[in-house]
Each structure stands twice: as C-alpha cells, then as structure tokens.
C-alpha cells in the first residue's frame, strides 16, 4: 500500500476535491461519475473508480442529501429479514438496483407492528431516494407518514391492504383457499391448518382455508393449530403432534410454510404414517429444500424474486420520474404438486 493511500485511509478523510486533483478533472465530474457512471466515457470511468479505490474515498451521503434531492439510499423495511422466504425478495430487489446509482439498506421489525412507523420515520429523516415497505402489518400509523413523504414509497402487500400506488403482491386469501381445495380434490377430508396466524398475510390464508372447508361442509375449529414461535421444522413436529391428540383422524395438513410442512413430514415418518397414501402434506413458499425431501413436498409457489424485482422497478421509475405501466401488480401464486400428496 502506498504512503499516500495510507495517509488517506488513516489520517484526514479523503475529499472529493482530492480525487478530482489526482484524476485531473473537476470535482463536479467526479460527483456526477459516481452518481451516474454512464454519463462519462468508459476509460474515464475506469480511472475514476480506480482512483477512488486507491485513495479510500468514501462519499458523504449526508452532504449528498443536502446538495440534492436525496442521499442515494433505498430503504427496505421488512418483518422477516431472518427468514428463508425473504431471500428471494432480497435478491430480486438487489438485482434491480445492482447497476444503478442507488444503494439498498435493510431494517427489520421482527414482526413487531409497533416498530413499523418508527423505522419508516428513521429512513425518511435521512432523505432517502425511496423506501420499500415489504410486508407491513398495519397501515394505520404508516399512511400519514407515506402521504407526507417527499420520496416515493413502494409496497409488497396482500392486495386487500390499503396502498393503491406502487404496490406488488398477491391475494393471500386465495393462496389459502386454493391449496385447501386442491387437497380436497385429492380425496383428503380432515384437513388441518398448521402454523402461525400472527400477521395479516397468514390470517388471510387462514381465512381462505376456513372458507374452503366450510364450503365443503368439513370445517371444525380443532383442525386449526398454531404457535407463537417462528416457523421452524421443530415447531412443525410439535404442532402436528398436538393436532393428532385433538383430531386423531386428521388425514392432511396445509402448513403455513415449507419448514413447518417438513416438520410434519418428519413426525409422520417417526409415527409410521404413510405419506401420501394415508396422509397428505402441502407447504407454502416452495423453498429449495422442498424438492429434496422424501417424498418431495407439495407446496404453494410464491414468485418471490419477481415480486422483489417488480417492486424495486416500480420504485426506480418513480424516483427517476419516469413513466411506467401498471401501478399495482398482482404476481399471483401457483400450486406445485409433488410426492407428499396423492
């Protein structure tokens, strides 16, 4: 490492003017090149990026926000950053912003609805380019903040929720009803519902399941069993064991996640219950491992990557004041029949 780089990184912060002087261009050229790389030639862009790296220059986002419309950050608020299902959404969001001038930052409420407004306020005080709310529990406290925000705010929602602009999502009520009807069509009758109902999307799926079972004349309260713990394989085993105690003749399960469904499958193996001959299992999310269980898991496929990419694309167009097509996108879902159902 050269002495000039050492001083730049450990001494006084390297300024934009220092980089400009080294490259031999104006500071405004450096600034524009970092925000919109495509506006300078490929050769100059390579020189600027190499010099920025060598000198250890770090853009001052607060100064950028003061000087312009925003600080170049897109904030993403989610209740489930730690869950497998969010990974697909995140990859879609990241891919959309990858070759742009924007940087993505994440914050998680850990399913605490009361923290949603606080996180949104925190992002808005930093003058972001925009915000994505990826699965809010309630918009009661969020709507006033959204209406007064000076930046675009996009949403991943159940389509029954309130936002009408920059929305991508699906109908979780239908995503509960249709898999239940699928299990009924395969000859299962005593179909249990296993999993949490703590957030709005889960509650909508539960409502869809109940409606389908009532329509078939087969619903009973004992068939629904949930837990307060996060959706995990061990919880699936525990909840299924409790379900068997209350409804010994249950013959299928619609689980709120593939992790729970896998737990049910393991418990069936331990008890000698044949899947799918005597018992059917349907999961939710179509996680990668669902194709490697034995038997493989029937599940509900949610296009998580597409949802993430589409919501980021809507926001990107809004930030750039560009015209766009639909302002409200239903990405839908599909049932993936596999070996855990006959």
XYZ file of C-alpha atoms in Angstrom:
342
model
C 0.000 0.000 0.000
C 1.443 3.443 -0.935
C 2.066 6.106 1.666
C -0.499 8.422 0.052
C -3.179 5.744 0.368
C -2.133 5.045 3.964
C -2.488 8.738 4.855
C -5.830 8.916 3.069
C -7.254 5.987 4.963
C -5.815 6.617 8.426
C -5.380 10.378 8.500
C -7.743 13.151 7.405
C -10.689 11.928 5.302
C -10.094 11.995 1.572
C -12.223 14.702 -0.056
C -13.892 14.772 -3.436
C -11.505 17.563 -4.475
C -8.520 15.314 -3.641
C -9.788 12.661 -6.037
C -10.501 15.294 -8.707
C -6.990 16.703 -8.385
C -5.420 13.242 -8.747
C -7.523 12.417 -11.848
C -7.142 15.895 -13.355
C -10.826 16.752 -13.702
C -13.288 18.941 -11.805
C -14.940 17.773 -8.549
C -18.343 18.012 -10.209
C -17.189 15.497 -12.849
C -16.175 13.060 -10.128
C -19.502 13.571 -8.335
C -21.536 13.019 -11.487
C -19.500 9.978 -12.452
C -20.116 8.340 -9.058
C -23.852 9.039 -9.152
C -24.410 8.301 -12.860
C -21.447 6.289 -14.207
C -22.970 6.064 -17.675
C -22.529 9.816 -18.323
C -18.726 9.579 -18.613
C -16.616 7.560 -21.039
C -15.636 4.031 -20.130
C -11.944 4.953 -19.939
C -12.532 7.935 -17.623
C -14.936 5.915 -15.512
C -12.287 3.230 -15.016
C -9.700 5.837 -13.984
C -12.109 7.496 -11.531
C -13.203 4.233 -9.910
C -9.613 3.021 -9.611
C -8.520 6.316 -8.035
C -11.452 6.291 -5.610
C -10.433 2.807 -4.515
C -6.729 3.654 -4.224
C -7.331 6.816 -2.201
C -10.014 5.282 0.003
C -12.573 7.971 -0.799
C -15.984 7.416 0.850
C -18.894 9.549 -0.451
C -20.577 11.681 2.206
C -24.230 10.683 1.928
C -25.377 13.408 4.292
C -23.666 16.023 2.134
C -25.171 14.466 -0.967
C -28.639 14.686 0.589
C -28.105 18.363 1.446
C -26.862 19.142 -2.042
C -29.524 17.182 -3.926
C -32.933 15.565 -3.754
C -31.790 12.511 -1.800
C -28.841 10.618 -0.355
C -28.841 7.795 -2.910
C -30.154 5.206 -0.422
C -33.223 3.000 -0.891
C -34.548 1.780 2.453
C -36.294 -1.602 2.736
C -38.455 -2.328 5.785
C -39.411 -5.955 6.346
C -40.810 -8.040 9.208
C -38.777 -11.102 8.250
C -35.186 -10.362 7.241
C -34.066 -13.516 9.074
C -36.447 -15.898 7.298
C -35.607 -18.075 4.295
C -38.571 -16.785 2.333
C -37.233 -13.237 2.276
C -34.043 -14.222 0.448
C -35.783 -14.428 -2.937
C -37.345 -10.996 -2.468
C -33.992 -9.526 -1.471
C -32.179 -10.986 -4.488
C -34.840 -9.528 -6.789
C -34.519 -6.086 -5.169
C -30.714 -6.220 -5.298
C -30.646 -7.310 -8.944
C -32.885 -4.425 -9.969
C -30.698 -1.816 -8.267
C -27.349 -3.502 -8.990
C -26.272 -1.375 -11.958
C -27.854 1.869 -10.771
C -26.571 4.738 -8.652
C -28.599 3.566 -5.641
C -27.573 1.610 -2.547
C -30.032 -0.602 -0.622
C -30.278 -0.650 3.181
C -32.474 -3.041 5.191
C -34.291 -2.816 8.520
C -36.441 -5.500 10.165
C -39.341 -5.130 12.597
C -39.064 -8.824 13.617
C -42.875 -8.981 13.252
C -43.444 -6.162 15.783
C -46.057 -3.997 14.080
C -45.498 -1.133 16.502
C -41.969 -0.714 15.132
C -43.023 -0.133 11.516
C -43.748 3.590 11.804
C -40.556 4.197 13.782
C -38.390 2.553 11.127
C -40.113 4.493 8.353
C -39.566 7.770 10.247
C -35.910 6.856 10.713
C -35.422 6.297 6.990
C -37.337 9.441 5.999
C -35.224 11.683 8.257
C -32.174 10.592 6.221
C -33.650 11.921 2.958
C -33.618 8.582 1.059
C -34.187 8.193 -2.644
C -37.135 5.960 -1.794
C -38.435 3.289 0.566
C -39.859 -0.200 0.046
C -42.211 -1.483 2.764
C -42.042 -5.239 2.309
C -44.985 -6.613 4.249
C -46.478 -4.139 6.717
C -48.837 -5.476 9.356
C -50.938 -2.305 9.561
C -51.055 0.921 7.599
C -52.920 2.877 10.261
C -49.790 4.644 11.542
C -47.921 4.425 8.251
C -50.383 6.228 5.958
C -49.850 9.731 7.444
C -46.079 9.297 7.024
C -46.479 7.976 3.481
C -48.758 10.847 2.470
C -46.305 13.469 3.736
C -43.131 11.771 2.480
C -41.017 13.676 -0.034
C -39.776 10.469 -1.685
C -41.640 7.606 -3.396
C -42.648 4.649 -1.218
C -43.384 1.251 -2.760
C -45.083 -1.718 -1.136
C -45.151 -5.521 -1.065
C -48.584 -6.355 0.332
C -51.557 -8.611 0.486
C -53.718 -6.989 -2.182
C -56.524 -6.378 0.330
C -54.379 -3.779 2.123
C -54.715 -0.047 1.704
C -51.918 1.264 -0.561
C -53.108 1.833 -4.112
C -49.893 3.063 -5.759
C -46.526 1.369 -6.288
C -47.899 -1.955 -4.993
C -46.743 -5.502 -5.801
C -48.198 -8.558 -4.097
C -50.779 -11.305 -4.224
C -54.125 -12.333 -2.768
C -53.257 -14.412 0.304
C -56.917 -15.287 0.883
C -56.917 -17.112 -2.454
C -53.494 -18.565 -1.578
C -55.171 -20.225 1.426
C -58.377 -21.317 -0.274
C -56.985 -22.873 -3.448
C -54.436 -25.223 -1.816
C -57.206 -26.387 0.523
C -59.446 -27.139 -2.447
C -56.509 -28.923 -4.079
C -56.167 -31.234 -1.055
C -59.921 -31.850 -1.101
C -59.711 -32.754 -4.797
C -57.107 -35.392 -3.938
C -59.568 -37.118 -1.635
C -58.412 -35.760 1.721
C -61.264 -34.682 4.032
C -59.971 -33.993 7.541
C -57.510 -31.270 6.546
C -55.676 -29.453 9.302
C -54.209 -25.953 9.137
C -50.825 -25.698 10.859
C -48.910 -22.525 11.625
C -48.901 -19.011 12.913
C -51.695 -16.589 12.170
C -49.929 -13.604 13.643
C -49.517 -11.376 10.575
C -52.066 -10.132 8.077
C -50.900 -12.442 5.277
C -51.126 -15.541 7.486
C -54.547 -14.506 8.743
C -55.776 -14.060 5.181
C -54.558 -17.561 4.242
C -56.272 -18.980 7.325
C -59.499 -17.225 6.309
C -59.210 -18.712 2.809
C -58.634 -22.197 4.226
C -61.642 -21.869 6.545
C -63.896 -20.651 3.732
C -62.942 -23.591 1.503
C -63.505 -26.093 4.312
C -66.860 -24.548 5.263
C -67.941 -24.648 1.630
C -67.156 -28.376 1.643
C -69.036 -28.799 4.963
C -65.863 -30.059 6.668
C -64.586 -27.207 8.839
C -64.093 -27.581 12.575
C -62.125 -25.399 14.988
C -59.968 -28.293 16.256
C -58.377 -28.653 12.831
C -56.611 -25.290 13.192
C -53.491 -25.242 15.324
C -50.825 -22.560 15.627
C -47.896 -21.443 17.726
C -46.187 -18.251 18.787
C -42.678 -19.376 17.805
C -41.216 -18.598 14.356
C -41.912 -21.104 11.582
C -39.302 -23.824 12.088
C -39.053 -27.568 11.394
C -39.176 -28.464 15.097
C -42.324 -26.410 15.545
C -43.923 -28.340 12.682
C -43.350 -31.621 14.533
C -44.691 -30.164 17.767
C -47.828 -28.656 16.243
C -48.625 -31.806 14.290
C -48.282 -33.906 17.454
C -50.751 -31.613 19.194
C -53.104 -31.788 16.220
C -53.080 -35.591 16.331
C -54.020 -35.505 20.012
C -57.105 -33.396 19.352
C -58.076 -34.803 15.924
C -56.646 -38.357 15.633
C -58.319 -38.968 12.259
C -56.833 -35.896 10.540
C -55.701 -37.028 7.091
C -53.908 -33.991 5.623
C -52.252 -30.722 6.591
C -51.904 -27.357 4.896
C -48.873 -25.780 6.574
C -48.075 -22.072 6.664
C -44.507 -22.697 5.494
C -42.333 -25.379 3.953
C -40.330 -25.551 7.201
C -43.474 -26.493 9.124
C -44.505 -28.930 6.389
C -41.099 -30.625 6.594
C -41.538 -30.938 10.367
C -44.920 -32.609 9.808
C -43.315 -34.981 7.309
C -40.579 -35.951 9.796
C -43.180 -36.614 12.504
C -45.168 -38.772 10.092
C -42.040 -40.839 9.408
C -41.424 -41.218 13.135
C -45.004 -42.426 13.710
C -45.131 -44.754 10.709
C -47.805 -42.670 8.938
C -47.591 -43.257 5.185
C -47.274 -40.121 3.043
C -49.078 -39.622 0.682
C -51.156 -42.819 0.858
C -52.669 -42.204 4.309
C -51.742 -38.585 4.860
C -51.241 -35.545 2.628
C -48.995 -32.548 3.240
C -48.958 -29.172 1.461
C -46.449 -26.483 2.373
C -46.116 -22.837 1.427
C -43.322 -20.819 -0.262
C -41.686 -23.520 -2.442
C -38.282 -23.261 -0.773
C -35.385 -25.055 -2.426
C -35.262 -27.972 0.008
C -38.876 -28.939 -0.765
C -37.645 -30.746 -3.894
C -35.151 -32.836 -1.878
C -37.330 -34.255 0.911
C -38.559 -37.848 0.730
C -41.209 -37.726 -0.519
C -40.867 -34.312 -2.121
C -43.185 -31.618 -0.749
C -46.290 -30.397 -2.486
C -46.294 -26.659 -1.883
C -47.520 -23.230 -2.973
C -45.035 -21.397 -5.163
C -44.713 -17.667 -4.488
C -42.677 -15.798 -7.155
C -40.539 -14.072 -4.543
C -37.780 -12.974 -6.932
C -40.301 -11.480 -9.348
C -42.088 -9.666 -6.519
C -38.804 -8.188 -5.279
C -37.669 -7.159 -8.752
C -41.034 -5.692 -9.760
C -41.424 -3.586 -6.608
C -37.861 -2.276 -6.974
C -38.508 -1.478 -10.636
C -41.687 0.439 -9.772
C -39.764 2.452 -7.189
C -36.830 3.061 -9.534
C -39.121 4.525 -12.189
C -40.839 6.704 -9.579
C -37.525 8.036 -8.215
C -36.406 8.915 -11.740
C -39.800 10.476 -12.560
C -40.155 8.082 -15.482
C -43.454 6.884 -16.872
C -44.374 3.324 -16.015
C -47.111 0.798 -16.747
C -49.233 -0.725 -14.031
C -49.037 0.936 -10.614
C -50.467 -2.122 -8.863
C -49.184 -5.596 -9.775
C -50.636 -8.993 -8.781
C -47.829 -11.556 -9.114
C -50.107 -14.426 -8.125
C -49.098 -17.900 -6.932
C -49.251 -21.496 -8.128
C -49.700 -24.924 -6.548
C -46.790 -27.311 -7.163
C -47.990 -30.942 -6.787
C -45.236 -33.287 -5.630
C -44.849 -36.543 -3.762
C -46.435 -35.574 -0.426
C -49.961 -35.616 -1.873
C -51.667 -38.391 -3.803
